[in-house]
Amino acid sequence: MLRYLTAGESHGPALTTIVEGLPAGLPIEADYINRHLSRRQQGYGRGRRMTIEQDRVRILAGVRGGKTLGSPVCLQIENRDWENWAKTMDPRPGAYTGDHVVTRPRPGHADLAGALKYGHRDVRNVLERASARETAARVAAGSLARRLLEEMGVTILGLVVRIGKVEAAIPDLPPDVLQARAAESRVMCPDAVASLRMVEQIDRIRDEGDSLGGVFEIRAYGVPPGLGSYSQWDRRLDGRLAGALMSIQAIKGVEVGLGFAGAALPGSEVQDEIYHADKRGFYRLTNRAGGIEGGVTNGETIVVRAAMKPIPTLRRPLKSVDLLTRLPAEAAFERSDICAVPAAAVIGEAVVAFELARACLEKFGGDSLEEFLDNYRRYLERINGGPAGD
Ligand code: EPS
């Protein structure tokens, strides 16, 4: 089974992830992981922290000579900002200086719920781990999964489709063109006009001391049919993808294919009619299901969307209550991003890649890359000429 864990505080020395279950022989280079780490750091609307960090991975275990060994892969990303927080975050007994204490929980953060749950009097003990900084480790783990999917010919694409009130019109273009256009945009949006309006809107909201959320879309092209299963609730791939996306900090909604819009339409306008051609196999002319029917991939492009709420840390603070005095107080202000939807799209790519790679390894098995790809190719031959929809 492919699985991962992450560890690390936002201002601790480093973030770490252990990824277990990758086949042996998968080519991995630090530069490849770093490219995705750097994409997560970009996007208009990030705060000053991103000018301090330059996320770079150190491969500590599980890779030798550029290839996975089949043993657990351990990746580390240093927090450069730790230098400024070493005293505050010192793990030794008695070393803690008592500065940077937070007692005024920010509405929308894990601050209050976390302090009540774990019995912390200093909210810093909560926010250090609840922080979205953790997602750097998830992107590192996800890029290993993405590398495996690439070997199968699967392409993962993340796009920002909404920031605040500005909605993009996503043109019907091949994935490489969309990817190039999104890469040119400061907000990872392939609609150039909407991109400009999104940037203007972020500027306006920054001036007002407020923050903005939005929606991103993740597509996976070239995914074979038959991943996931209808046979048990926890094997349904749509549920697994939704859970993975919802677990990203600040995500409040997930859609597959038409999603909520489908609830307002008659069945004839929601289902995707089935066709067959000798070379192409089974295919559809529409993809309202987002590539998943009955919890199983159907060979069409996977399309999922996630809604990110606005960042809860506001320069113009909201009402709160001091944890120690229980008196009304303004929520604490920690340096913060204004809008992190483009970063969330890169994280979305990572968690979707991980879940898809996990489903592929479940279906095709194999302890080496060669064995895995052999099994995959034999399956494609058996099901009638390969994945449809390309
Ligand atoms: C975050 C607060 C900010 C963000 C951070 C998420 O960090 P800091 O308090 O150090 O300025 O920049 O995001 C990251 C550090 C990151 O790598 O994405 C929060 O409270 O969630």
mmCIF file of C-alpha atoms and ligand atoms in Angstrom:
data_model
loop_
_atom_site.group_PDB
_atom_site.id
_atom_site.type_symbol
_atom_site.label_atom_id
_atom_site.label_comp_id
_atom_site.label_asym_id
_atom_site.label_seq_id
_atom_site.Cartn_x
_atom_site.Cartn_y
_atom_site.Cartn_z
ATOM 1 C CA MET A 1 0.000 0.000 0.000
ATOM 2 C CA LEU A 2 1.242 3.477 -0.877
ATOM 3 C CA ARG A 3 1.029 5.841 2.102
ATOM 4 C CA TYR A 4 2.688 8.906 3.564
ATOM 5 C CA LEU A 5 2.978 10.889 6.739
ATOM 6 C CA THR A 6 4.321 14.372 7.281
ATOM 7 C CA ALA A 7 5.892 15.986 10.354
ATOM 8 C CA GLY A 8 7.128 19.467 11.134
ATOM 9 C CA GLU A 9 6.071 22.825 12.558
ATOM 10 C CA SER A 10 5.787 25.986 10.454
ATOM 11 C CA HIS A 11 8.747 27.635 12.245
ATOM 12 C CA GLY A 12 10.543 24.464 13.337
ATOM 13 C CA PRO A 13 13.838 23.392 11.762
ATOM 14 C CA ALA A 14 12.282 21.389 8.910
ATOM 15 C CA LEU A 15 9.321 19.601 7.398
ATOM 16 C CA THR A 16 9.643 15.888 6.734
ATOM 17 C CA THR A 17 7.670 13.258 4.885
ATOM 18 C CA ILE A 18 8.018 9.491 4.696
ATOM 19 C CA VAL A 19 6.522 7.850 1.611
ATOM 20 C CA GLU A 20 6.183 4.100 1.745
ATOM 21 C CA GLY A 21 5.108 1.642 -0.940
ATOM 22 C CA LEU A 22 6.682 3.067 -4.097
ATOM 23 C CA PRO A 23 8.049 0.386 -6.415
ATOM 24 C CA ALA A 24 11.823 0.026 -6.802
ATOM 25 C CA GLY A 25 13.467 1.541 -9.881
ATOM 26 C CA LEU A 26 11.374 4.718 -10.186
ATOM 27 C CA PRO A 27 13.651 7.546 -11.402
ATOM 28 C CA ILE A 28 13.651 10.411 -8.868
ATOM 29 C CA GLU A 29 15.699 13.597 -8.893
ATOM 30 C CA ALA A 30 15.687 16.360 -6.296
ATOM 31 C CA ASP A 31 15.322 18.940 -9.095
ATOM 32 C CA TYR A 32 12.025 17.404 -10.147
ATOM 33 C CA ILE A 33 10.603 17.662 -6.615
ATOM 34 C CA ASN A 34 12.060 21.184 -6.243
ATOM 35 C CA ARG A 35 10.261 22.362 -9.375
ATOM 36 C CA HIS A 36 6.913 21.517 -7.812
ATOM 37 C CA LEU A 37 7.942 22.936 -4.422
ATOM 38 C CA SER A 38 8.802 26.193 -6.129
ATOM 39 C CA ARG A 39 5.490 26.259 -8.024
ATOM 40 C CA ARG A 40 3.708 26.017 -4.639
ATOM 41 C CA GLN A 41 5.570 29.085 -3.423
ATOM 42 C CA GLN A 42 4.473 31.268 -6.312
ATOM 43 C CA GLY A 43 1.166 32.917 -7.067
ATOM 44 C CA TYR A 44 0.163 36.523 -6.544
ATOM 45 C CA GLY A 45 -1.101 37.248 -3.040
ATOM 46 C CA ARG A 46 1.430 35.315 -0.955
ATOM 47 C CA GLY A 47 2.917 36.987 2.131
ATOM 48 C CA ARG A 48 6.474 37.903 3.108
ATOM 49 C CA ARG A 49 7.246 34.402 4.387
ATOM 50 C CA MET A 50 7.574 33.207 0.813
ATOM 51 C CA THR A 51 10.409 35.674 0.236
ATOM 52 C CA ILE A 52 12.284 34.064 3.145
ATOM 53 C CA GLU A 53 11.768 30.435 2.134
ATOM 54 C CA GLN A 54 13.244 28.809 -0.937
ATOM 55 C CA ASP A 55 11.924 25.315 -0.531
ATOM 56 C CA ARG A 56 14.463 22.674 -1.515
ATOM 57 C CA VAL A 57 14.217 18.978 -0.817
ATOM 58 C CA ARG A 58 16.890 16.821 0.759
ATOM 59 C CA ILE A 59 16.466 13.141 -0.019
ATOM 60 C CA LEU A 60 17.380 11.341 3.208
ATOM 61 C CA ALA A 61 16.420 7.747 2.422
ATOM 62 C CA GLY A 62 14.991 5.329 -0.121
ATOM 63 C CA VAL A 63 16.692 6.649 -3.279
ATOM 64 C CA ARG A 64 20.104 5.594 -4.580
ATOM 65 C CA GLY A 65 21.743 6.600 -7.844
ATOM 66 C CA GLY A 66 18.595 8.481 -8.932
ATOM 67 C CA LYS A 67 16.193 5.560 -8.454
ATOM 68 C CA THR A 68 13.907 4.399 -5.659
ATOM 69 C CA LEU A 69 15.027 1.317 -3.752
ATOM 70 C CA GLY A 70 11.594 0.013 -2.779
ATOM 71 C CA SER A 71 12.287 1.064 0.807
ATOM 72 C CA PRO A 72 10.611 4.079 2.485
ATOM 73 C CA VAL A 73 11.572 7.407 0.920
ATOM 74 C CA CYS A 74 12.290 10.160 3.425
ATOM 75 C CA LEU A 75 12.277 13.779 2.239
ATOM 76 C CA GLN A 76 13.188 16.876 4.213
ATOM 77 C CA ILE A 77 12.539 20.565 3.506
ATOM 78 C CA GLU A 78 14.335 23.044 5.735
ATOM 79 C CA ASN A 79 12.535 26.090 7.122
ATOM 80 C CA ARG A 80 14.943 28.951 6.539
ATOM 81 C CA ASP A 81 12.807 31.127 8.808
ATOM 82 C CA TRP A 82 13.674 28.788 11.702
ATOM 83 C CA GLU A 83 16.823 30.842 12.364
ATOM 84 C CA ASN A 84 14.511 33.650 13.485
ATOM 85 C CA TRP A 85 12.444 31.317 15.662
ATOM 86 C CA ALA A 86 15.077 28.951 17.090
ATOM 87 C CA LYS A 87 14.581 30.171 20.669
ATOM 88 C CA THR A 88 10.781 30.132 20.482
ATOM 89 C CA MET A 89 10.718 26.649 18.961
ATOM 90 C CA ASP A 90 13.553 25.089 21.005
ATOM 91 C CA PRO A 91 12.518 21.531 22.001
ATOM 92 C CA ARG A 92 14.737 21.360 25.123
ATOM 93 C CA PRO A 93 13.075 21.655 28.531
ATOM 94 C CA GLY A 94 13.350 25.147 29.970
ATOM 95 C CA ALA A 95 14.822 26.645 26.799
ATOM 96 C CA TYR A 96 11.519 28.244 25.745
ATOM 97 C CA THR A 97 11.677 32.012 26.214
ATOM 98 C CA GLY A 98 7.960 32.730 26.408
ATOM 99 C CA ASP A 99 7.940 35.151 23.483
ATOM 100 C CA HIS A 100 5.555 34.964 20.523
ATOM 101 C CA VAL A 101 2.796 33.648 22.821
ATOM 102 C CA VAL A 102 -0.647 33.732 21.162
ATOM 103 C CA THR A 103 -3.761 33.813 23.365
ATOM 104 C CA ARG A 104 -6.298 35.477 21.053
ATOM 105 C CA PRO A 105 -7.531 32.723 18.697
ATOM 106 C CA ARG A 106 -8.233 33.696 15.079
ATOM 107 C CA PRO A 107 -11.754 32.785 13.873
ATOM 108 C CA GLY A 108 -11.499 30.249 11.068
ATOM 109 C CA HIS A 109 -8.126 28.869 12.136
ATOM 110 C CA ALA A 110 -7.618 25.711 14.187
ATOM 111 C CA ASP A 111 -6.562 28.025 17.051
ATOM 112 C CA LEU A 112 -9.518 27.747 19.471
ATOM 113 C CA ALA A 113 -10.640 24.206 18.647
ATOM 114 C CA GLY A 114 -7.029 22.978 18.844
ATOM 115 C CA ALA A 115 -6.295 24.750 22.143
ATOM 116 C CA LEU A 116 -9.443 23.297 23.733
ATOM 117 C CA LYS A 117 -8.735 19.821 22.379
ATOM 118 C CA TYR A 118 -5.087 19.547 23.446
ATOM 119 C CA GLY A 119 -5.317 21.746 26.532
ATOM 120 C CA HIS A 120 -2.834 24.352 25.247
ATOM 121 C CA ARG A 121 -2.694 27.785 26.853
ATOM 122 C CA ASP A 122 -0.474 29.104 24.060
ATOM 123 C CA VAL A 123 -2.223 28.927 20.690
ATOM 124 C CA ARG A 124 1.213 28.791 19.038
ATOM 125 C CA ASN A 125 1.278 25.098 19.993
ATOM 126 C CA VAL A 126 -1.691 24.658 17.635
ATOM 127 C CA LEU A 127 -0.992 27.064 14.799
ATOM 128 C CA GLU A 128 2.558 25.860 14.227
ATOM 129 C CA ARG A 129 1.278 22.504 13.000
ATOM 130 C CA ALA A 130 -2.136 23.525 11.657
ATOM 131 C CA SER A 131 -0.371 26.056 9.378
ATOM 132 C CA ALA A 132 -0.490 25.518 5.627
ATOM 133 C CA ARG A 133 3.299 25.419 5.701
ATOM 134 C CA GLU A 134 2.797 21.660 6.172
ATOM 135 C CA THR A 135 1.627 21.444 2.574
ATOM 136 C CA ALA A 136 5.205 21.838 1.317
ATOM 137 C CA ALA A 137 5.810 18.289 2.606
ATOM 138 C CA ARG A 138 2.623 17.096 0.895
ATOM 139 C CA VAL A 139 3.771 18.537 -2.419
ATOM 140 C CA ALA A 140 7.102 16.723 -2.000
ATOM 141 C CA ALA A 141 5.305 13.415 -1.318
ATOM 142 C CA GLY A 142 2.844 14.030 -4.156
ATOM 143 C CA SER A 143 5.607 14.687 -6.653
ATOM 144 C CA LEU A 144 6.901 11.122 -6.119
ATOM 145 C CA ALA A 145 3.413 9.834 -6.936
ATOM 146 C CA ARG A 146 3.238 12.155 -9.917
ATOM 147 C CA ARG A 147 6.544 10.752 -11.180
ATOM 148 C CA LEU A 148 5.044 7.246 -11.097
ATOM 149 C CA LEU A 149 1.941 8.408 -12.965
ATOM 150 C CA GLU A 150 4.150 9.991 -15.641
ATOM 151 C CA GLU A 151 5.642 6.554 -16.318
ATOM 152 C CA MET A 152 2.084 5.456 -17.177
ATOM 153 C CA GLY A 153 1.480 8.468 -19.422
ATOM 154 C CA VAL A 154 -0.823 10.239 -16.934
ATOM 155 C CA THR A 155 -0.638 14.066 -16.837
ATOM 156 C CA ILE A 156 -1.885 16.061 -13.840
ATOM 157 C CA LEU A 157 -2.949 19.653 -14.395
ATOM 158 C CA GLY A 158 -4.040 22.254 -11.824
ATOM 159 C CA LEU A 159 -5.851 25.475 -12.786
ATOM 160 C CA VAL A 160 -7.287 28.359 -10.786
ATOM 161 C CA VAL A 161 -10.858 28.891 -12.022
ATOM 162 C CA ARG A 162 -12.081 31.501 -9.524
ATOM 163 C CA ILE A 163 -10.624 34.040 -7.098
ATOM 164 C CA GLY A 164 -13.217 35.895 -5.048
ATOM 165 C CA LYS A 165 -15.815 37.294 -7.454
ATOM 166 C CA VAL A 166 -13.736 36.799 -10.610
ATOM 167 C CA GLU A 167 -14.545 33.623 -12.524
ATOM 168 C CA ALA A 168 -12.373 32.383 -15.409
ATOM 169 C CA ALA A 169 -13.577 30.928 -18.699
ATOM 170 C CA ILE A 170 -11.376 27.869 -19.282
ATOM 171 C CA PRO A 171 -10.841 27.418 -23.032
ATOM 172 C CA ASP A 172 -11.166 23.937 -24.535
ATOM 173 C CA LEU A 173 -7.471 23.378 -25.286
ATOM 174 C CA PRO A 174 -5.034 20.462 -24.988
ATOM 175 C CA PRO A 175 -3.455 19.982 -21.538
ATOM 176 C CA ASP A 176 0.027 21.169 -22.535
ATOM 177 C CA VAL A 177 -1.381 24.464 -23.895
ATOM 178 C CA LEU A 178 -3.511 25.001 -20.783
ATOM 179 C CA GLN A 179 -0.491 24.224 -18.625
ATOM 180 C CA ALA A 180 1.654 26.743 -20.519
ATOM 181 C CA ARG A 181 -1.020 29.446 -20.215
ATOM 182 C CA ALA A 182 -1.489 28.765 -16.496
ATOM 183 C CA ALA A 183 2.302 28.941 -16.028
ATOM 184 C CA GLU A 184 2.345 32.398 -17.675
ATOM 185 C CA SER A 185 -0.400 33.680 -15.361
ATOM 186 C CA ARG A 186 0.463 35.194 -11.964
ATOM 187 C CA VAL A 187 -2.493 33.327 -10.474
ATOM 188 C CA MET A 188 -2.231 29.983 -12.359
ATOM 189 C CA CYS A 189 -5.281 30.796 -14.466
ATOM 190 C CA PRO A 190 -5.242 30.084 -18.237
ATOM 191 C CA ASP A 191 -7.739 32.903 -18.941
ATOM 192 C CA ALA A 192 -5.485 35.976 -19.406
ATOM 193 C CA VAL A 193 -8.261 38.552 -18.963
ATOM 194 C CA ALA A 194 -9.570 36.932 -15.775
ATOM 195 C CA SER A 195 -5.967 36.666 -14.473
ATOM 196 C CA LEU A 196 -5.538 40.430 -14.640
ATOM 197 C CA ARG A 197 -8.840 41.032 -12.880
ATOM 198 C CA MET A 198 -7.914 38.494 -10.197
ATOM 199 C CA VAL A 199 -4.621 40.309 -9.535
ATOM 200 C CA GLU A 200 -6.436 43.679 -9.327
ATOM 201 C CA GLN A 201 -8.935 42.197 -6.905
ATOM 202 C CA ILE A 202 -6.145 40.805 -4.672
ATOM 203 C CA ASP A 203 -4.552 44.293 -4.592
ATOM 204 C CA ARG A 204 -7.855 45.858 -3.578
ATOM 205 C CA ILE A 205 -8.476 43.326 -0.824
ATOM 206 C CA ARG A 206 -4.921 43.722 0.478
ATOM 207 C CA ASP A 207 -5.505 47.493 0.812
ATOM 208 C CA GLU A 208 -8.642 46.759 2.807
ATOM 209 C CA GLY A 209 -6.744 44.461 5.227
ATOM 210 C CA ASP A 210 -8.883 41.522 4.126
ATOM 211 C CA SER A 211 -8.293 38.183 2.350
ATOM 212 C CA LEU A 212 -9.697 36.168 -0.582
ATOM 213 C CA GLY A 213 -10.520 32.558 -1.418
ATOM 214 C CA GLY A 214 -11.387 30.853 -4.678
ATOM 215 C CA VAL A 215 -11.778 27.631 -6.619
ATOM 216 C CA PHE A 216 -9.175 25.452 -8.330
ATOM 217 C CA GLU A 217 -9.661 22.580 -10.733
ATOM 218 C CA ILE A 218 -7.478 19.487 -11.019
ATOM 219 C CA ARG A 219 -7.528 17.371 -14.144
ATOM 220 C CA ALA A 220 -5.837 14.020 -14.678
ATOM 221 C CA TYR A 221 -5.428 13.062 -18.351
ATOM 222 C CA GLY A 222 -4.730 9.507 -19.558
ATOM 223 C CA VAL A 223 -6.027 7.714 -16.442
ATOM 224 C CA PRO A 224 -7.013 4.111 -17.268
ATOM 225 C CA PRO A 225 -10.533 2.869 -16.560
ATOM 226 C CA GLY A 226 -11.004 0.591 -13.561
ATOM 227 C CA LEU A 227 -9.288 2.437 -10.689
ATOM 228 C CA GLY A 228 -11.182 2.410 -7.402
ATOM 229 C CA SER A 229 -14.215 0.201 -6.808
ATOM 230 C CA TYR A 230 -17.968 0.385 -6.272
ATOM 231 C CA SER A 231 -17.771 -2.717 -4.058
ATOM 232 C CA GLN A 232 -17.163 -0.953 -0.717
ATOM 233 C CA TRP A 233 -17.631 2.641 0.468
ATOM 234 C CA ASP A 234 -13.998 3.236 1.307
ATOM 235 C CA ARG A 235 -12.788 1.968 -2.068
ATOM 236 C CA ARG A 236 -14.813 4.469 -4.118
ATOM 237 C CA LEU A 237 -12.278 6.709 -5.827
ATOM 238 C CA ASP A 238 -14.483 9.826 -5.847
ATOM 239 C CA GLY A 239 -14.793 9.582 -2.071
ATOM 240 C CA ARG A 240 -11.049 9.107 -1.698
ATOM 241 C CA LEU A 241 -10.226 12.066 -3.945
ATOM 242 C CA ALA A 242 -12.769 14.255 -2.148
ATOM 243 C CA GLY A 243 -11.275 13.299 1.219
ATOM 244 C CA ALA A 244 -7.746 14.029 0.021
ATOM 245 C CA LEU A 245 -8.744 17.452 -1.350
ATOM 246 C CA MET A 246 -10.879 18.338 1.666
ATOM 247 C CA SER A 247 -7.913 17.598 3.940
ATOM 248 C CA ILE A 248 -5.991 20.533 2.451
ATOM 249 C CA GLN A 249 -5.979 23.509 4.827
ATOM 250 C CA ALA A 250 -8.868 25.962 4.128
ATOM 251 C CA ILE A 251 -10.740 23.733 1.645
ATOM 252 C CA LYS A 252 -14.488 23.844 2.337
ATOM 253 C CA GLY A 253 -16.025 22.171 -0.711
ATOM 254 C CA VAL A 254 -15.212 19.595 -3.397
ATOM 255 C CA GLU A 255 -16.960 18.781 -6.688
ATOM 256 C CA VAL A 256 -16.466 15.920 -9.126
ATOM 257 C CA GLY A 257 -17.340 16.699 -12.774
ATOM 258 C CA LEU A 258 -20.541 18.761 -12.946
ATOM 259 C CA GLY A 259 -20.767 18.580 -9.158
ATOM 260 C CA PHE A 260 -23.429 20.819 -7.571
ATOM 261 C CA ALA A 261 -24.583 22.118 -10.977
ATOM 262 C CA GLY A 262 -25.805 18.604 -11.870
ATOM 263 C CA ALA A 263 -28.340 18.714 -9.037
ATOM 264 C CA ALA A 264 -30.396 21.288 -10.962
ATOM 265 C CA LEU A 265 -30.500 19.409 -14.297
ATOM 266 C CA PRO A 266 -32.540 16.467 -15.638
ATOM 267 C CA GLY A 267 -30.736 13.104 -15.891
ATOM 268 C CA SER A 268 -30.543 13.277 -19.677
ATOM 269 C CA GLU A 269 -28.338 16.379 -19.345
ATOM 270 C CA VAL A 270 -26.092 14.923 -16.680
ATOM 271 C CA GLN A 271 -25.144 11.388 -17.792
ATOM 272 C CA ASP A 272 -22.505 10.808 -20.476
ATOM 273 C CA GLU A 273 -23.726 8.590 -23.342
ATOM 274 C CA ILE A 274 -21.489 5.665 -24.325
ATOM 275 C CA TYR A 275 -19.846 5.073 -27.747
ATOM 276 C CA HIS A 276 -17.296 2.622 -29.110
ATOM 277 C CA ALA A 277 -14.790 2.736 -31.965
ATOM 278 C CA ASP A 278 -12.298 -0.014 -32.862
ATOM 279 C CA LYS A 279 -9.131 2.016 -32.369
ATOM 280 C CA ARG A 280 -10.384 4.174 -29.526
ATOM 281 C CA GLY A 281 -12.354 1.653 -27.492
ATOM 282 C CA PHE A 282 -15.233 2.953 -25.361
ATOM 283 C CA TYR A 283 -15.580 6.715 -25.201
ATOM 284 C CA ARG A 284 -17.967 9.600 -24.425
ATOM 285 C CA LEU A 285 -18.705 12.882 -26.150
ATOM 286 C CA THR A 286 -19.266 14.610 -22.809
ATOM 287 C CA ASN A 287 -17.513 14.269 -19.445
ATOM 288 C CA ARG A 288 -19.997 15.527 -16.894
ATOM 289 C CA ALA A 289 -19.139 12.645 -14.552
ATOM 290 C CA GLY A 290 -15.583 13.986 -14.277
ATOM 291 C CA GLY A 291 -14.128 10.620 -15.307
ATOM 292 C CA ILE A 292 -15.645 8.619 -12.426
ATOM 293 C CA GLU A 293 -18.812 6.497 -12.424
ATOM 294 C CA GLY A 294 -19.807 4.310 -9.465
ATOM 295 C CA GLY A 295 -16.576 5.238 -7.696
ATOM 296 C CA VAL A 296 -14.541 3.782 -10.589
ATOM 297 C CA THR A 297 -12.551 5.632 -13.274
ATOM 298 C CA ASN A 298 -14.189 5.262 -16.700
ATOM 299 C CA GLY A 299 -11.223 6.207 -18.915
ATOM 300 C CA GLU A 300 -12.233 9.846 -19.394
ATOM 301 C CA THR A 301 -10.260 12.748 -17.942
ATOM 302 C CA ILE A 302 -10.635 13.077 -14.162
ATOM 303 C CA VAL A 303 -12.001 16.545 -13.299
ATOM 304 C CA VAL A 304 -12.331 17.646 -9.660
ATOM 305 C CA ARG A 305 -12.689 21.110 -8.146
ATOM 306 C CA ALA A 306 -12.115 22.428 -4.644
ATOM 307 C CA ALA A 307 -13.338 25.629 -2.980
ATOM 308 C CA MET A 308 -10.871 27.409 -0.709
ATOM 309 C CA LYS A 309 -12.222 29.814 1.882
ATOM 310 C CA PRO A 310 -10.421 33.138 2.382
ATOM 311 C CA ILE A 311 -7.325 33.017 4.615
ATOM 312 C CA PRO A 312 -8.520 33.526 8.220
ATOM 313 C CA THR A 313 -5.626 35.718 9.376
ATOM 314 C CA LEU A 314 -6.712 39.314 8.749
ATOM 315 C CA ARG A 315 -4.756 42.537 9.173
ATOM 316 C CA ARG A 316 -8.107 44.093 10.099
ATOM 317 C CA PRO A 317 -8.808 41.579 12.863
ATOM 318 C CA LEU A 318 -12.113 39.891 13.699
ATOM 319 C CA LYS A 319 -13.677 39.632 17.141
ATOM 320 C CA SER A 320 -12.345 36.965 19.453
ATOM 321 C CA VAL A 321 -11.935 36.187 23.158
ATOM 322 C CA ASP A 322 -8.648 36.025 25.054
ATOM 323 C CA LEU A 323 -8.053 32.425 26.137
ATOM 324 C CA LEU A 324 -6.540 33.400 29.488
ATOM 325 C CA THR A 325 -8.749 36.316 30.580
ATOM 326 C CA ARG A 326 -11.906 35.168 28.703
ATOM 327 C CA LEU A 327 -12.501 38.858 27.886
ATOM 328 C CA PRO A 328 -13.402 40.146 24.401
ATOM 329 C CA ALA A 329 -10.309 40.819 22.309
ATOM 330 C CA GLU A 330 -9.287 41.312 18.697
ATOM 331 C CA ALA A 331 -7.926 38.158 17.031
ATOM 332 C CA ALA A 332 -4.142 37.952 16.894
ATOM 333 C CA PHE A 333 -2.478 39.083 13.680
ATOM 334 C CA GLU A 334 0.296 36.838 12.424
ATOM 335 C CA ARG A 335 2.037 37.778 9.185
ATOM 336 C CA SER A 336 -0.097 36.125 6.506
ATOM 337 C CA ASP A 337 -0.921 35.542 2.870
ATOM 338 C CA ILE A 338 -3.754 37.571 1.274
ATOM 339 C CA CYS A 339 -4.729 34.868 -1.194
ATOM 340 C CA ALA A 340 -3.193 31.402 -1.568
ATOM 341 C CA VAL A 341 -5.510 29.809 -4.147
ATOM 342 C CA PRO A 342 -2.712 29.292 -6.766
ATOM 343 C CA ALA A 343 -0.603 27.542 -4.094
ATOM 344 C CA ALA A 344 -3.614 25.431 -3.119
ATOM 345 C CA ALA A 345 -3.967 24.327 -6.763
ATOM 346 C CA VAL A 346 -0.403 22.946 -6.700
ATOM 347 C CA ILE A 347 -1.199 21.167 -3.420
ATOM 348 C CA GLY A 348 -4.403 19.851 -5.037
ATOM 349 C CA GLU A 349 -2.321 18.394 -7.873
ATOM 350 C CA ALA A 350 -0.119 16.671 -5.282
ATOM 351 C CA VAL A 351 -2.910 15.061 -3.252
ATOM 352 C CA VAL A 352 -4.818 13.962 -6.372
ATOM 353 C CA ALA A 353 -1.605 12.476 -7.814
ATOM 354 C CA PHE A 354 -1.011 10.601 -4.569
ATOM 355 C CA GLU A 355 -4.506 9.125 -4.454
ATOM 356 C CA LEU A 356 -4.381 8.120 -8.130
ATOM 357 C CA ALA A 357 -0.940 6.511 -7.747
ATOM 358 C CA ARG A 358 -2.240 4.627 -4.708
ATOM 359 C CA ALA A 359 -5.213 3.350 -6.716
ATOM 360 C CA CYS A 360 -2.893 2.348 -9.600
ATOM 361 C CA LEU A 361 -0.585 0.399 -7.287
ATOM 362 C CA GLU A 362 -3.605 -1.350 -5.759
ATOM 363 C CA LYS A 363 -4.841 -2.355 -9.201
ATOM 364 C CA PHE A 364 -1.599 -3.236 -10.966
ATOM 365 C CA GLY A 365 0.708 -4.156 -8.054
ATOM 366 C CA GLY A 366 4.395 -4.817 -8.610
ATOM 367 C CA ASP A 367 7.458 -4.312 -6.411
ATOM 368 C CA SER A 368 9.577 -2.886 -9.221
ATOM 369 C CA LEU A 369 8.666 -0.260 -11.783
ATOM 370 C CA GLU A 370 9.193 -2.840 -14.528
ATOM 371 C CA GLU A 371 6.764 -5.313 -12.964
ATOM 372 C CA PHE A 372 4.217 -2.556 -12.345
ATOM 373 C CA LEU A 373 4.380 -1.280 -15.944
ATOM 374 C CA ASP A 374 4.223 -4.835 -17.373
ATOM 375 C CA ASN A 375 1.031 -5.467 -15.414
ATOM 376 C CA TYR A 376 -0.370 -2.126 -16.516
ATOM 377 C CA ARG A 377 0.334 -2.763 -20.220
ATOM 378 C CA ARG A 378 -1.194 -6.244 -20.129
ATOM 379 C CA TYR A 379 -4.337 -4.759 -18.570
ATOM 380 C CA LEU A 380 -4.557 -2.122 -21.320
ATOM 381 C CA GLU A 381 -4.242 -4.799 -24.016
ATOM 382 C CA ARG A 382 -7.003 -6.808 -22.399
ATOM 383 C CA ILE A 383 -9.478 -3.944 -22.173
ATOM 384 C CA ASN A 384 -9.669 -3.166 -25.803
ATOM 385 C CA GLY A 385 -6.927 -0.948 -27.103
ATOM 386 C CA GLY A 386 -5.920 1.198 -24.138
ATOM 387 C CA PRO A 387 -7.357 4.157 -22.236
ATOM 388 C CA ALA A 388 -10.079 6.030 -24.063
ATOM 389 C CA GLY A 389 -10.511 9.748 -24.226
ATOM 390 C CA ASP A 390 -6.951 10.808 -25.212
HETATM 391 C C1 EPS B 1 0.300 30.439 7.363
HETATM 392 C C2 EPS B 1 0.872 31.660 7.705
HETATM 393 C C3 EPS B 1 2.000 32.223 6.945
HETATM 394 C C4 EPS B 1 2.008 31.656 5.550
HETATM 395 C C5 EPS B 1 2.030 30.143 5.719
HETATM 396 C C6 EPS B 1 0.706 29.677 6.187
HETATM 397 O O1 EPS B 1 3.235 31.849 7.507
HETATM 398 P P1 EPS B 1 4.034 32.817 8.480
HETATM 399 O O2 EPS B 1 3.173 32.944 9.695
HETATM 400 O O3 EPS B 1 5.346 32.159 8.796
HETATM 401 O O4 EPS B 1 4.230 34.092 7.727
HETATM 402 O O5 EPS B 1 3.037 32.140 4.770
HETATM 403 O O6 EPS B 1 2.348 29.512 4.550
HETATM 404 C C7 EPS B 1 3.599 29.012 4.455
HETATM 405 C C8 EPS B 1 4.576 29.292 5.305
HETATM 406 C C9 EPS B 1 3.764 28.147 3.306
HETATM 407 O O7 EPS B 1 4.870 27.619 3.135
HETATM 408 O O8 EPS B 1 2.791 27.959 2.579
HETATM 409 C C10 EPS B 1 -0.742 29.860 8.196
HETATM 410 O O9 EPS B 1 -0.983 30.371 9.280
HETATM 411 O O10 EPS B 1 -1.382 28.868 7.790
#
